PDB file of C-alpha atoms in Angstrom:
ATOM      1  CA  MET A  27    -105.172  61.898 178.637  1.00 35.00           C
ATOM      2  CA  LEU A  28    -104.714  60.092 175.339  1.00 35.00           C
ATOM      3  CA  ALA A  29    -106.828  57.618 177.051  1.00 36.00           C
ATOM      4  CA  ARG A  30    -109.391  60.191 177.796  1.00 35.00           C
ATOM      5  CA  GLN A  31    -109.320  61.273 174.235  1.00 37.00           C
ATOM      6  CA  LEU A  32    -109.450  56.947 172.635  1.00 36.00           C
ATOM      7  CA  VAL A  33    -112.104  56.369 174.593  1.00 35.00           C
ATOM      8  CA  LYS A  34    -114.655  59.629 173.687  1.00 37.00           C
ATOM      9  CA  PRO A  35    -115.571  57.236 170.955  1.00 40.00           C
ATOM     10  CA  ALA A  36    -117.031  54.365 173.380  1.00 38.00           C
ATOM     11  CA  LEU A  37    -119.051  56.844 175.314  1.00 38.00           C
ATOM     12  CA  GLY A  38    -121.414  57.676 173.114  1.00 41.00           C
ATOM     13  CA  ARG A  39    -119.264  60.426 170.816  1.00 40.00           C
ATOM     14  CA  SER A  40    -119.641  59.845 166.856  1.00 42.00           C
ATOM     15  CA  LEU A  41    -116.183  58.409 165.174  1.00 42.00           C
ATOM     16  CA  ILE A  42    -116.293  60.900 162.414  1.00 42.00           C
ATOM     17  CA  ARG A  43    -115.209  63.397 165.562  1.00 43.00           C
ATOM     18  CA  CYS A  44    -111.547  61.193 165.639  1.00 47.00           C
ATOM     19  CA  ARG A  45    -108.415  61.656 163.825  1.00 47.00           C
ATOM     20  CA  PRO A  46    -107.937  58.794 161.749  1.00 46.00           C
ATOM     21  CA  GLN A  47    -104.857  57.729 163.228  1.00 47.00           C
ATOM     22  CA  GLN A  48    -106.278  57.473 166.875  1.00 48.00           C
ATOM     23  CA  LEU A  49    -108.628  55.205 165.487  1.00 46.00           C
ATOM     24  CA  SER A  50    -105.897  52.693 164.530  1.00 45.00           C
ATOM     25  CA  MET A  51    -104.660  52.991 168.380  1.00 43.00           C
ATOM     26  CA  VAL A  52    -108.204  52.054 169.993  1.00 40.00           C
ATOM     27  CA  ASN A  53    -107.415  49.158 171.850  1.00 37.00           C
ATOM     28  CA  THR A  54    -110.850  47.435 172.494  1.00 39.00           C
ATOM     29  CA  SER A  55    -109.800  45.897 176.621  1.00 39.00           C
ATOM     30  CA  LEU A  56    -108.459  49.699 177.444  1.00 32.00           C
ATOM     31  CA  LEU A  57    -112.169  50.835 176.071  1.00 35.00           C
ATOM     32  CA  CYS A  58    -114.222  48.436 177.921  1.00 38.00           C
ATOM     33  CA  ARG A  59    -111.951  48.300 181.320  1.00 36.00           C
ATOM     34  CA  TYR A  60    -112.508  52.543 180.509  1.00 36.00           C
ATOM     35  CA  ALA A  61    -115.723  52.004 179.705  1.00 39.00           C
ATOM     36  CA  SER A  62    -116.951  50.016 182.737  1.00 41.00           C
ATOM     37  CA  SER A  63    -115.526  51.091 185.478  1.00 42.00           C
ATOM     38  CA  SER A  64    -113.492  54.034 187.181  1.00 46.00           C
ATOM     39  CA  THR A  65    -110.822  51.796 188.895  1.00 51.00           C
ATOM     40  CA  PRO A  66    -108.308  49.825 187.836  1.00 55.00           C
ATOM     41  CA  GLU A  67    -108.562  45.991 187.296  1.00 63.00           C
ATOM     42  CA  GLU A  68    -105.475  43.431 187.836  1.00 70.00           C
ATOM     43  CA  PRO A  69    -103.648  42.211 184.741  1.00 70.00           C
ATOM     44  CA  GLN A  70    -104.101  39.585 183.464  1.00 75.00           C
ATOM     45  CA  PRO A  71    -101.499  37.212 182.365  1.00 73.00           C
ATOM     46  CA  SER A  72    -100.572  37.245 179.035  1.00 76.00           C
ATOM     47  CA  LYS A  73    -100.810  34.395 176.551  1.00 86.00           C
ATOM     48  CA  TYR A  74     -97.704  34.708 174.629  1.00 86.00           C
ATOM     49  CA  SER A  75     -94.586  35.257 175.946  1.00 87.00           C
ATOM     50  CA  ASN A  76     -92.741  39.026 175.605  1.00 87.00           C
ATOM     51  CA  ALA A  77     -90.307  37.383 173.073  1.00 88.00           C
ATOM     52  CA  THR A  78     -93.466  36.114 170.560  1.00 87.00           C
ATOM     53  CA  LYS A  79     -94.797  39.186 170.503  1.00 83.00           C
ATOM     54  CA  LYS A  80     -91.725  40.925 169.774  1.00 83.00           C
ATOM     55  CA  VAL A  81     -91.446  38.634 166.398  1.00 86.00           C
ATOM     56  CA  VAL A  82     -94.885  39.063 165.661  1.00 84.00           C
ATOM     57  CA  TYR A  83     -95.192  42.291 166.044  1.00 79.00           C
ATOM     58  CA  GLY A  84     -91.684  42.637 163.982  1.00 83.00           C
ATOM     59  CA  LEU A  85     -93.013  40.735 161.157  1.00 81.00           C
ATOM     60  CA  ALA A  86     -96.473  42.660 161.366  1.00 75.00           C
ATOM     61  CA  ARG A  87     -94.228  45.770 160.637  1.00 79.00           C
ATOM     62  CA  ALA A  88     -91.533  44.460 158.095  1.00 81.00           C
ATOM     63  CA  MET A  89     -95.040  43.220 156.399  1.00 78.00           C
ATOM     64  CA  GLY A  90     -96.442  46.833 156.256  1.00 72.00           C
ATOM     65  CA  TYR A  91     -99.547  45.901 158.275  1.00 74.00           C
ATOM     66  CA  TYR A  92     -98.813  49.051 160.500  1.00 73.00           C
ATOM     67  CA  SER A  93     -98.438  51.365 156.970  1.00 77.00           C
ATOM     68  CA  THR A  94     -99.935  54.296 156.125  1.00 79.00           C
ATOM     69  CA  GLY A  95    -102.133  53.012 153.371  1.00 80.00           C
ATOM     70  CA  SER A  96    -103.121  49.707 155.727  1.00 79.00           C
ATOM     71  CA  THR A  97    -104.035  51.787 158.841  1.00 81.00           C
ATOM     72  CA  ALA A  98    -105.864  53.561 156.454  1.00 84.00           C
ATOM     73  CA  ILE A  99    -107.716  50.305 155.235  1.00 84.00           C
ATOM     74  CA  ARG A 100    -108.093  49.600 158.499  1.00 84.00           C
ATOM     75  CA  SER A 101    -109.741  52.501 160.035  1.00 87.00           C
ATOM     76  CA  SER A 102    -112.217  53.213 156.927  1.00 89.00           C
ATOM     77  CA  HIS A 103    -114.035  50.354 157.938  1.00 90.00           C
ATOM     78  CA  GLU A 104    -114.596  51.663 160.838  1.00 91.00           C
ATOM     79  CA  LEU A 105    -115.194  55.105 159.790  1.00 91.00           C
ATOM     80  CA  TYR A 106    -117.406  53.866 156.658  1.00 93.00           C
ATOM     81  CA  ASN A 107    -119.648  51.746 159.242  1.00 93.00           C
ATOM     82  CA  VAL A 108    -120.730  54.731 161.485  1.00 92.00           C
ATOM     83  CA  CYS A 109    -122.147  56.405 158.044  1.00 92.00           C
ATOM     84  CA  ALA A 110    -123.942  53.528 156.688  1.00 92.00           C
ATOM     85  CA  ARG A 111    -125.392  52.832 160.116  1.00 92.00           C
ATOM     86  CA  GLN A 112    -127.241  55.924 160.343  1.00 92.00           C
ATOM     87  CA  TRP A 113    -130.188  54.881 158.031  1.00 92.00           C
ATOM     88  CA  ASP A 114    -130.937  52.161 159.611  1.00 91.00           C
ATOM     89  CA  THR A 115    -131.044  54.372 163.205  1.00 93.00           C
ATOM     90  CA  ASN A 116    -132.791  57.230 161.864  1.00 93.00           C
ATOM     91  CA  LYS A 117    -135.186  55.203 159.503  1.00 93.00           C
ATOM     92  CA  ASP A 118    -138.383  56.790 161.063  1.00 93.00           C
ATOM     93  CA  PHE A 119    -137.231  60.158 160.910  1.00 94.00           C
ATOM     94  CA  TYR A 120    -136.026  59.658 157.399  1.00 94.00           C
ATOM     95  CA  ILE A 121    -139.041  57.970 155.507  1.00 93.00           C
ATOM     96  CA  ASN A 122    -141.675  59.654 157.993  1.00 94.00           C
ATOM     97  CA  LYS A 123    -140.440  63.218 158.809  1.00 94.00           C
ATOM     98  CA  CYS A 124    -138.379  63.604 155.117  1.00 93.00           C
ATOM     99  CA  ASN A 125    -140.992  61.579 152.885  1.00 93.00           C
ATOM    100  CA  LEU A 126    -137.698  59.474 151.901  1.00 93.00           C
ATOM    101  CA  PRO A 127    -138.630  56.488 150.723  1.00 94.00           C
ATOM    102  CA  ASP A 128    -137.554  53.295 151.637  1.00 91.00           C
ATOM    103  CA  ASN A 129    -135.325  51.999 148.986  1.00 90.00           C
ATOM    104  CA  PHE A 130    -131.682  51.366 148.087  1.00 89.00           C
ATOM    105  CA  GLN A 131    -131.509  55.533 146.468  1.00 90.00           C
ATOM    106  CA  SER A 132    -132.565  57.057 149.765  1.00 92.00           C
ATOM    107  CA  TRP A 133    -130.394  54.757 151.816  1.00 92.00           C
ATOM    108  CA  PHE A 134    -127.385  55.562 149.303  1.00 92.00           C
ATOM    109  CA  SER A 135    -128.185  58.990 149.371  1.00 91.00           C
ATOM    110  CA  VAL A 136    -128.443  59.723 153.375  1.00 93.00           C
ATOM    111  CA  THR A 137    -124.953  57.079 153.446  1.00 93.00           C
ATOM    112  CA  GLN A 138    -123.269  59.995 151.142  1.00 91.00           C
ATOM    113  CA  LEU A 139    -124.388  62.967 153.157  1.00 91.00           C
ATOM    114  CA  HIS A 140    -122.323  61.085 156.334  1.00 93.00           C
ATOM    115  CA  VAL A 141    -119.480  60.186 153.700  1.00 93.00           C
ATOM    116  CA  TRP A 142    -119.135  63.747 152.848  1.00 91.00           C
ATOM    117  CA  MET A 143    -119.405  64.821 156.073  1.00 92.00           C
ATOM    118  CA  LEU A 144    -116.661  62.699 156.907  1.00 92.00           C
ATOM    119  CA  MET A 145    -114.268  63.934 153.751  1.00 90.00           C
ATOM    120  CA  VAL A 146    -115.280  67.235 155.026  1.00 90.00           C
ATOM    121  CA  HIS A 147    -113.371  66.454 158.578  1.00 90.00           C
ATOM    122  CA  LEU A 148    -110.506  64.309 157.387  1.00 90.00           C
ATOM    123  CA  ARG A 149    -109.671  66.552 154.431  1.00 88.00           C
ATOM    124  CA  ALA A 150    -108.128  68.711 157.557  1.00 88.00           C
ATOM    125  CA  THR A 151    -105.986  65.365 158.483  1.00 84.00           C
ATOM    126  CA  ASP A 152    -102.528  64.558 157.244  1.00 83.00           C
ATOM    127  CA  GLN A 153    -103.311  61.840 155.060  1.00 83.00           C
ATOM    128  CA  GLY A 154    -106.772  62.888 154.400  1.00 86.00           C
ATOM    129  CA  LYS A 155    -106.567  61.897 150.881  1.00 90.00           C
ATOM    130  CA  LEU A 156    -106.122  58.749 151.573  1.00 90.00           C
ATOM    131  CA  TYR A 157    -108.462  57.844 154.223  1.00 90.00           C
ATOM    132  CA  ILE A 158    -111.541  59.701 152.002  1.00 91.00           C
ATOM    133  CA  GLN A 159    -110.478  57.301 148.739  1.00 90.00           C
ATOM    134  CA  GLU A 160    -110.218  54.190 151.289  1.00 91.00           C
ATOM    135  CA  VAL A 161    -113.637  55.087 153.010  1.00 93.00           C
ATOM    136  CA  VAL A 162    -115.309  55.714 149.220  1.00 92.00           C
ATOM    137  CA  ASN A 163    -113.999  52.505 148.145  1.00 91.00           C
ATOM    138  CA  ARG A 164    -116.189  51.411 151.041  1.00 93.00           C
ATOM    139  CA  LEU A 165    -119.053  53.224 150.471  1.00 93.00           C
ATOM    140  CA  PHE A 166    -119.333  51.300 146.578  1.00 92.00           C
ATOM    141  CA  GLU A 167    -118.327  48.371 147.787  1.00 92.00           C
ATOM    142  CA  ASP A 168    -121.028  48.013 150.482  1.00 93.00           C
ATOM    143  CA  SER A 169    -123.279  49.442 147.452  1.00 91.00           C
ATOM    144  CA  GLU A 170    -122.641  46.478 145.448  1.00 91.00           C
ATOM    145  CA  ALA A 171    -122.872  44.434 147.969  1.00 91.00           C
ATOM    146  CA  ARG A 172    -126.827  45.886 149.037  1.00 90.00           C
ATOM    147  CA  ILE A 173    -127.417  45.736 144.969  1.00 90.00           C
ATOM    148  CA  ARG A 174    -126.545  41.975 144.483  1.00 90.00           C
ATOM    149  CA  GLU A 175    -129.181  41.408 147.661  1.00 88.00           C
ATOM    150  CA  HIS A 176    -131.909  42.476 145.770  1.00 83.00           C
ATOM    151  CA  ASP A 177    -131.563  39.896 143.672  1.00 83.00           C
ATOM    152  CA  ILE A 178    -129.378  41.910 140.592  1.00 84.00           C
ATOM    153  CA  THR A 179    -127.216  39.520 138.895  1.00 83.00           C
ATOM    154  CA  GLN A 180    -125.876  40.482 135.614  1.00 88.00           C
ATOM    155  CA  GLN A 181    -122.790  41.836 136.506  1.00 89.00           C
ATOM    156  CA  ARG A 182    -123.715  44.681 133.782  1.00 91.00           C
ATOM    157  CA  MET A 183    -126.372  45.777 135.203  1.00 88.00           C
ATOM    158  CA  ILE A 184    -124.217  46.179 138.638  1.00 87.00           C
ATOM    159  CA  ASP A 185    -121.182  48.223 137.053  1.00 88.00           C
ATOM    160  CA  ASN A 186    -123.585  50.146 135.348  1.00 89.00           C
ATOM    161  CA  TYR A 187    -125.202  51.461 138.361  1.00 86.00           C
ATOM    162  CA  ILE A 188    -122.363  51.425 140.348  1.00 87.00           C
ATOM    163  CA  LYS A 189    -120.697  53.652 137.756  1.00 90.00           C
ATOM    164  CA  ASP A 190    -123.952  56.104 137.687  1.00 88.00           C
ATOM    165  CA  LEU A 191    -123.502  56.036 141.622  1.00 88.00           C
ATOM    166  CA  ARG A 192    -119.997  57.142 141.310  1.00 85.00           C
ATOM    167  CA  HIS A 193    -121.128  59.861 138.419  1.00 83.00           C
ATOM    168  CA  ARG A 194    -123.715  61.357 140.593  1.00 81.00           C
ATOM    169  CA  LEU A 195    -120.981  61.031 144.051  1.00 78.00           C
ATOM    170  CA  SER A 196    -118.177  63.070 141.601  1.00 75.00           C
ATOM    171  CA  VAL A 197    -120.524  65.803 140.425  1.00 68.00           C
ATOM    172  CA  ARG A 198    -121.524  66.167 144.176  1.00 67.00           C
ATOM    173  CA  ARG A 199    -118.308  67.209 145.237  1.00 64.00           C
ATOM    174  CA  ALA A 200    -117.544  69.053 141.844  1.00 64.00           C
ATOM    175  CA  VAL A 201    -120.242  71.053 143.402  1.00 60.00           C
ATOM    176  CA  HIS A 202    -119.741  71.311 147.039  1.00 62.00           C
ATOM    177  CA  PRO A 203    -116.516  69.606 147.385  1.00 68.00           C
ATOM    178  CA  PRO A 204    -116.109  68.777 150.164  1.00 61.00           C
TER     179      PRO A 204
END
């Protein structure tokens, strides 16, 4: 049953419907095996010994790789990417049907809307605030990278634009809290 719940995003359902704890546990080989066929495959011989795996996993745990914050950071990349792809996936709809111009501001507005919907969902989880903060961090990291792609290189100008975008996000969150 757990494997079936984890596989649902790979079969076409949105990652937004998954719990963040599930995203960190998704095993891609499990997803591929479940999605490709219903017959079990023979297990592949492991490249590493069990002792080596135990040492590596123990070190990762000791160094905080499986901590809540670290897991939130890793999961937020996947969650944010679903939101960021919405503009590219439905670009024709947004430009032709919604009459939005094809520019950075339209991309940001659509992405911000999807991030807000994700924030509403994450708020109901145990570590929701942490995951929300990490997704918002990804939004502004991506925004800054996209601003730089438009040949804006002056850091002061980029900082002012990001500051304006942050202000708009905080105002929208105050008007329509997640």
